[in-house]
Amino acid sequence: MTSNSKIGIGFIGAGWMGTTLMQRIIEHQNGEIIALHQRSEKNARESLLNLGLSQELYCKDYSEMLDNPKVDAVFLCSPNSSHGPQSIAAMNANKHIFCEKPCSTSYSDYQKQLELAKSKPHLITYVNYLMNFDSMEKRICEMVKDQQFGKITQIQVNYRHPINISGNKSWKLRSEIMGDAIGMGIIHAISVMLNIMDANNTKPVSVYATKNEDSTRGFETAPIYNIMINFNNGAAGFCFGNVDLANGYDAYHNIHGTEGGLIFDSYLDRPNKIRFWSNKTTDGKWIYPLDPTRCPTETLWPKDTTTPDSGDVVKHQTGACVNHFLDCIIEGKASFLSFENSASTAELGWAALKSANSGQVVRIK
Ligand SMILES: NC(=O)c1ccc[n+]([C@@H]2O[C@H](COP(=O)([O-])OP(=O)(O)OC[C@H]3O[C@@H](n4cnc5c(N)ncnc54)[C@H](O)[C@@H]3O)[C@@H](O)[C@H]2O)c1
């Protein structure tokens, strides 16, 4: 804890995502950045200046940051291949962990993370599958729990958007740093799909995935574009991803159930983006919950409903995820996206990778 009883934060990697999250921490009344570590000292100092933070916060040595008793939690926004080793070191030093996705690029590090998290239940861990913080996603899960769609039989969630690889972002082309294909955005689609299906009391049992072997724009890792998931009640899910041939940002959802359905299309204008029908709440008719002219008042969604429709992290729900993580520390409660609680997403990612590499259906443990 800091002298003013705030949660002391050691921050790693003030890049594109990192500076956005740092800004959200600065805005939070219970968090304080105690130290910033990253490889490029020059860039770190520039970020500290831009954020109005003291130059004294720069910490050249990560282990020195972990030795600092004022650091309660570590935020990891470094490139993907560092997430595993840096989170393991932080948990060994008894620090709470906010980890950017993917949680690890190595299966053995992922297993170590889980073992450590299990053996240190007092530590709050969190993987930033932040699409779950759009209020649309929360509302969909509530509707699913309320049986408004009945049994979901088919579901599709896309995650397509181009990755910025210009300048110092070119590390994203290199497989040794980017990790395998599953470290790319499609893991977000898997995460929200599993949360929706979990609300429908359904678990994944197997996966079949394919990837495009022609690397585009020089990605050393061929991205996984198509994932088909089978659930234990016979339902099927599709996740489509793309990092190059995307026309803007696409997080399309299509949910089809025995009692209703929902379509979200991020490309459409706001009143048309979401439509749903339910035998329980709309008399089986399609309604547009963001448009008062095409929706009865009782099923209208609030005006401030947020939807995932931008690839720009500044427009993502970064405030909500930072608040959630810090609240979990304050209240001493595990996050629904802790290493353990989000393990189903990571496991599905590893299984999809195995399937894409082998051409075989892979069963989920
Ligand atoms: N959850 C999301 O929606 C989302 C969105 C964007 C990025 N991300 C994740 O955030 C992470 C960073 O991505 P970005 O786009 O901000 O990249 P970036 O290149 O802009 O930033 C990476 C930062 O890490 C620093 N760095 C490099 N090597 C390091 C090391 N070994 N130790 C410590 N710091 C190091 C760099 O100096 C830079 O500040 C990635 O893992 C990415 O997957 C997540």
XYZ file of C-alpha atoms and ligand atoms in Angstrom:
409
model
C 0.000 0.000 0.000
C 1.074 3.581 -0.580
C 1.363 6.121 2.267
C -2.158 7.361 1.411
C -3.552 3.772 1.559
C -3.988 3.461 -2.187
C -3.232 0.259 -4.075
C 0.364 0.636 -5.237
C 0.839 -0.360 -8.869
C 3.941 -1.411 -10.721
C 3.286 -0.917 -14.422
C 5.030 -2.773 -17.263
C 4.936 -1.506 -20.840
C 3.550 1.985 -21.431
C 2.820 1.399 -25.126
C -0.492 1.757 -26.996
C -2.583 -0.284 -24.563
C -0.374 0.500 -21.575
C -0.693 4.288 -21.656
C -4.471 3.974 -21.970
C -4.624 1.733 -18.892
C -2.227 4.018 -16.995
C -4.559 6.940 -17.687
C -7.486 4.913 -16.271
C -5.443 4.080 -13.119
C -4.580 7.766 -12.655
C -8.323 8.545 -12.827
C -9.107 5.881 -10.176
C -9.357 7.128 -6.605
C -7.872 3.948 -5.083
C -4.929 3.252 -7.383
C -1.508 4.865 -7.625
C 1.296 4.092 -10.065
C 4.449 3.551 -7.981
C 6.808 2.445 -10.740
C 7.017 1.980 -14.506
C 9.277 -0.623 -16.041
C 9.818 -1.192 -19.743
C 12.640 -1.985 -22.077
C 12.969 1.431 -23.730
C 13.850 3.991 -21.040
C 13.444 6.859 -23.521
C 9.861 5.839 -24.384
C 9.040 5.233 -20.708
C 10.204 8.731 -19.783
C 8.199 10.212 -22.652
C 5.052 8.375 -21.466
C 5.583 9.547 -17.865
C 5.911 13.122 -19.122
C 2.759 12.869 -21.274
C 0.787 11.392 -18.377
C 1.959 14.096 -15.937
C 3.787 11.527 -13.750
C 7.170 11.929 -12.057
C 10.303 10.783 -13.933
C 11.325 9.102 -10.647
C 8.826 6.338 -11.353
C 11.000 4.791 -14.060
C 12.463 1.515 -12.830
C 15.114 -0.068 -15.035
C 15.111 -3.409 -13.274
C 11.919 -5.487 -13.057
C 13.098 -7.491 -10.036
C 13.772 -4.217 -8.204
C 10.154 -3.237 -8.849
C 8.999 -6.584 -7.438
C 11.124 -6.039 -4.316
C 9.359 -2.737 -3.618
C 6.902 -3.384 -0.717
C 4.748 -0.458 -1.881
C 3.930 -2.338 -5.103
C 0.765 -4.351 -4.362
C -0.205 -5.160 -7.953
C 1.537 -5.463 -11.300
C -0.066 -4.471 -14.613
C 1.490 -6.368 -17.539
C 1.164 -4.613 -20.901
C 4.438 -5.811 -22.353
C 4.593 -7.832 -25.601
C 2.884 -11.229 -25.439
C 5.905 -13.497 -24.857
C 6.759 -11.605 -21.645
C 3.352 -12.147 -19.997
C 4.110 -15.692 -18.778
C 7.574 -15.133 -17.223
C 6.721 -11.665 -15.837
C 3.446 -12.802 -14.237
C 5.087 -15.874 -12.675
C 7.836 -13.670 -11.184
C 5.214 -11.231 -9.862
C 3.102 -13.958 -8.233
C 6.243 -15.439 -6.671
C 6.816 -11.962 -5.201
C 3.207 -12.005 -3.882
C 1.848 -9.303 -6.175
C -1.666 -9.216 -7.598
C -1.625 -9.460 -11.400
C -3.482 -7.649 -14.161
C -2.289 -9.473 -17.283
C -2.938 -8.406 -20.857
C -4.117 -11.142 -23.176
C -2.845 -13.691 -24.022
C -2.053 -14.854 -20.496
C 0.977 -16.702 -21.856
C 2.553 -17.779 -25.144
C 3.874 -21.017 -23.647
C 1.697 -23.857 -22.383
C 4.095 -24.708 -19.573
C 4.106 -21.090 -18.321
C 0.309 -21.100 -18.487
C 0.243 -24.223 -16.296
C 2.668 -22.594 -13.839
C 0.430 -19.497 -13.681
C -2.537 -21.704 -12.801
C -0.607 -23.673 -10.167
C 0.673 -20.468 -8.562
C -2.762 -18.844 -8.627
C -4.239 -21.951 -6.951
C -1.527 -22.065 -4.303
C -1.876 -18.329 -3.535
C -5.630 -17.717 -3.409
C -5.078 -14.388 -1.612
C -3.651 -12.984 -4.866
C -6.098 -11.388 -7.300
C -5.340 -12.369 -10.884
C -7.032 -11.095 -14.015
C -6.655 -11.564 -17.789
C -7.808 -8.592 -19.853
C -10.508 -10.121 -22.065
C -12.047 -6.689 -22.014
C -14.854 -7.143 -24.524
C -16.776 -8.673 -21.604
C -17.026 -5.188 -20.086
C -19.244 -3.747 -22.798
C -22.658 -3.414 -21.210
C -24.148 -5.180 -24.238
C -22.225 -8.345 -23.309
C -23.406 -8.182 -19.697
C -27.001 -7.656 -20.842
C -26.794 -10.602 -23.251
C -25.554 -12.861 -20.418
C -28.423 -11.677 -18.175
C -30.955 -12.368 -20.955
C -29.461 -15.819 -21.501
C -29.700 -16.581 -17.743
C -33.299 -15.348 -17.840
C -33.967 -17.962 -20.560
C -35.055 -15.291 -23.063
C -33.465 -17.279 -25.897
C -34.254 -20.725 -24.417
C -31.551 -23.253 -25.257
C -28.924 -21.677 -27.504
C -28.343 -24.092 -30.391
C -26.005 -22.004 -32.561
C -23.836 -18.984 -31.847
C -21.332 -16.969 -33.883
C -18.954 -14.271 -32.621
C -16.449 -12.584 -34.968
C -13.314 -10.682 -34.115
C -11.856 -9.020 -37.171
C -9.695 -5.952 -37.344
C -6.338 -5.055 -38.844
C -3.330 -5.072 -36.485
C -1.084 -2.002 -36.460
C 2.443 -3.207 -37.314
C 4.039 0.121 -38.152
C 7.194 1.481 -36.464
C 7.930 -0.027 -33.036
C 4.795 -2.225 -33.298
C 6.607 -4.487 -35.793
C 7.240 -7.015 -32.947
C 3.683 -8.182 -33.696
C 4.984 -9.797 -36.905
C 7.473 -11.983 -35.036
C 6.178 -15.329 -33.831
C 8.744 -15.611 -30.982
C 7.231 -12.436 -29.400
C 3.643 -12.492 -30.661
C 3.346 -16.167 -29.782
C 0.930 -18.408 -31.602
C -2.103 -17.321 -33.547
C -4.359 -17.488 -30.545
C -2.573 -14.492 -29.005
C -4.261 -12.372 -31.647
C -7.686 -10.838 -31.180
C -9.818 -13.926 -31.868
C -9.315 -14.921 -28.207
C -11.731 -12.075 -27.356
C -14.442 -13.751 -29.459
C -13.797 -17.069 -27.675
C -13.996 -15.390 -24.271
C -17.367 -13.680 -24.811
C -18.822 -16.761 -26.501
C -17.847 -18.991 -23.566
C -19.324 -16.506 -21.076
C -22.604 -16.426 -23.024
C -22.706 -20.226 -23.281
C -21.757 -20.592 -19.607
C -24.825 -18.457 -18.776
C -26.763 -21.091 -20.776
C -25.187 -23.833 -18.556
C -23.203 -25.239 -21.450
C -19.504 -26.176 -21.678
C -17.293 -26.733 -24.735
C -16.317 -30.347 -25.491
C -14.358 -30.160 -28.742
C -12.935 -27.747 -31.281
C -11.953 -27.754 -34.931
C -9.945 -24.807 -36.259
C -8.293 -23.791 -39.498
C -5.788 -21.082 -40.343
C -4.681 -19.311 -43.481
C -1.236 -20.608 -44.373
C -0.427 -17.587 -46.570
C 1.062 -15.151 -44.155
C -0.275 -11.719 -44.907
C 1.805 -8.555 -44.470
C 4.617 -10.700 -43.120
C 3.060 -12.214 -39.974
C 5.340 -15.135 -39.114
C 2.437 -16.832 -37.362
C -0.496 -17.704 -39.595
C -3.546 -16.317 -37.775
C -6.353 -18.697 -36.920
C -9.331 -17.517 -38.883
C -12.051 -20.116 -38.255
C -12.915 -21.956 -35.071
C -15.855 -24.332 -34.659
C -16.720 -25.273 -31.089
C -19.021 -28.114 -30.044
C -20.797 -27.836 -26.693
C -21.899 -30.602 -24.335
C -25.605 -30.078 -25.165
C -25.052 -30.386 -28.929
C -24.902 -26.620 -29.553
C -22.319 -25.272 -31.994
C -20.283 -22.058 -31.976
C -18.277 -20.327 -34.685
C -15.589 -17.700 -34.149
C -14.290 -15.958 -37.233
C -11.178 -13.821 -37.000
C -8.994 -11.882 -39.376
C -6.092 -9.521 -38.856
C -5.527 -8.284 -42.365
C -8.487 -8.455 -44.698
C -10.732 -6.730 -42.190
C -12.845 -3.790 -43.227
C -12.580 -1.864 -39.973
C -13.635 -3.557 -36.756
C -16.146 -6.404 -36.687
C -17.396 -8.077 -33.501
C -20.578 -9.490 -35.069
C -22.700 -11.750 -32.807
C -25.465 -14.089 -33.927
C -27.267 -16.077 -31.228
C -29.942 -18.577 -32.180
C -31.977 -20.331 -29.520
C -35.139 -22.383 -29.185
C -37.054 -19.395 -27.738
C -35.316 -16.399 -29.283
C -32.326 -14.914 -31.053
C -30.075 -11.853 -31.168
C -27.956 -10.215 -33.846
C -25.333 -7.542 -33.188
C -23.659 -5.972 -36.195
C -20.924 -3.477 -35.309
C -20.879 -2.090 -38.878
C -24.445 -0.726 -38.696
C -25.626 2.641 -37.343
C -26.405 2.625 -33.634
C -30.204 2.163 -33.736
C -29.796 -0.787 -36.141
C -26.822 -2.461 -34.480
C -28.777 -4.795 -32.222
C -31.993 -6.674 -32.794
C -33.497 -9.582 -30.912
C -36.621 -11.655 -30.609
C -37.884 -13.716 -27.703
C -41.026 -15.721 -27.114
C -40.701 -14.653 -23.464
C -40.320 -10.868 -23.829
C -41.150 -9.704 -27.404
C -43.962 -12.052 -28.359
C -41.643 -13.678 -30.876
C -41.156 -10.444 -32.858
C -37.815 -8.847 -33.802
C -37.287 -5.593 -31.923
C -34.427 -3.028 -31.928
C -33.604 -2.326 -28.249
C -31.556 0.807 -29.028
C -34.376 2.408 -31.058
C -37.431 3.692 -29.129
C -39.468 3.773 -32.397
C -38.996 0.035 -32.969
C -39.043 -1.243 -29.408
C -41.664 -1.310 -26.646
C -40.562 0.795 -23.645
C -40.281 -2.215 -21.328
C -37.645 -3.893 -23.546
C -35.721 -0.713 -24.456
C -32.030 -0.785 -23.438
C -30.465 2.234 -21.654
C -29.039 5.011 -23.854
C -25.582 4.509 -22.325
C -25.401 0.850 -23.441
C -21.882 0.294 -24.779
C -21.158 -1.988 -27.721
C -17.844 -3.370 -28.994
C -17.429 -1.485 -32.262
C -13.989 0.051 -32.395
C -10.481 -1.393 -32.695
C -9.112 1.697 -30.947
C -8.254 0.764 -27.351
C -9.015 4.325 -26.235
C -12.658 3.574 -27.060
C -12.650 0.189 -25.275
C -14.054 -0.297 -21.768
C -10.616 0.140 -20.179
C -12.041 2.187 -17.285
C -14.476 -0.605 -16.403
C -11.809 -3.317 -16.428
C -9.374 -1.281 -14.285
C -12.196 -0.526 -11.814
C -13.152 -4.211 -11.734
C -9.586 -5.368 -11.012
C -8.982 -2.771 -8.272
C -12.412 -3.489 -6.743
C -11.558 -7.210 -6.622
C -8.377 -6.337 -4.648
C -10.256 -4.032 -2.275
C -13.064 -6.549 -1.694
C -10.737 -9.585 -1.676
C -12.902 -11.428 -4.217
C -11.755 -13.411 -7.228
C -12.374 -11.930 -10.682
C -14.575 -13.813 -13.139
C -11.546 -13.396 -15.445
C -8.905 -14.660 -12.976
C -6.294 -17.104 -14.329
C -8.433 -19.934 -12.993
C -11.854 -18.575 -13.945
C -10.758 -17.698 -17.480
C -8.870 -20.971 -17.955
C -11.695 -22.268 -20.199
C -10.866 -19.499 -22.709
C -7.127 -20.219 -22.581
C -7.712 -24.004 -22.850
C -9.968 -23.514 -25.848
C -7.297 -21.301 -27.403
C -4.619 -23.961 -26.919
C -6.960 -26.644 -28.282
C -7.833 -24.500 -31.346
C -4.133 -24.049 -32.004
C -3.531 -27.792 -31.780
C -6.446 -28.399 -34.146
C -5.284 -25.777 -36.684
C -1.794 -27.301 -36.659
C -2.949 -30.932 -36.913
C -6.104 -30.632 -39.030
C -7.887 -32.771 -36.395
C -10.809 -32.197 -34.050
C -9.386 -31.681 -30.534
C -11.319 -32.637 -27.413
C -11.392 -30.144 -24.534
C -10.362 -31.457 -21.108
N -7.123 -6.461 -24.352
C -7.072 -5.813 -25.504
O -8.089 -5.551 -26.131
C -5.749 -5.386 -26.046
C -5.668 -4.383 -27.006
C -4.404 -3.981 -27.440
C -3.269 -4.611 -26.970
N -3.396 -5.603 -26.048
C -2.217 -6.296 -25.518
O -1.365 -5.358 -24.883
C -0.005 -5.760 -25.021
C 0.798 -4.599 -25.552
O 0.313 -4.279 -26.853
P 0.472 -2.806 -27.465
O -0.347 -2.797 -28.692
O 0.243 -1.808 -26.418
O 2.032 -2.850 -27.863
P 3.104 -1.679 -27.843
O 4.210 -2.120 -28.710
O 2.446 -0.371 -28.143
O 3.581 -1.626 -26.313
C 4.430 -2.598 -25.743
C 5.201 -1.937 -24.594
O 6.016 -2.926 -23.932
C 7.356 -2.433 -23.788
N 8.268 -3.600 -23.784
C 8.809 -4.259 -24.837
N 9.516 -5.338 -24.404
C 9.416 -5.346 -23.053
C 9.919 -6.195 -22.030
N 10.642 -7.283 -22.314
N 9.601 -5.902 -20.729
C 8.854 -4.816 -20.437
N 8.352 -3.980 -21.367
C 8.630 -4.238 -22.649
C 7.555 -1.495 -24.951
O 8.573 -0.551 -24.658
C 6.152 -0.841 -25.062
O 6.045 0.221 -24.158
C -0.008 -6.980 -25.953
O 0.144 -8.138 -25.198
C -1.372 -6.959 -26.607
O -1.871 -8.263 -26.873
C -4.608 -5.980 -25.585
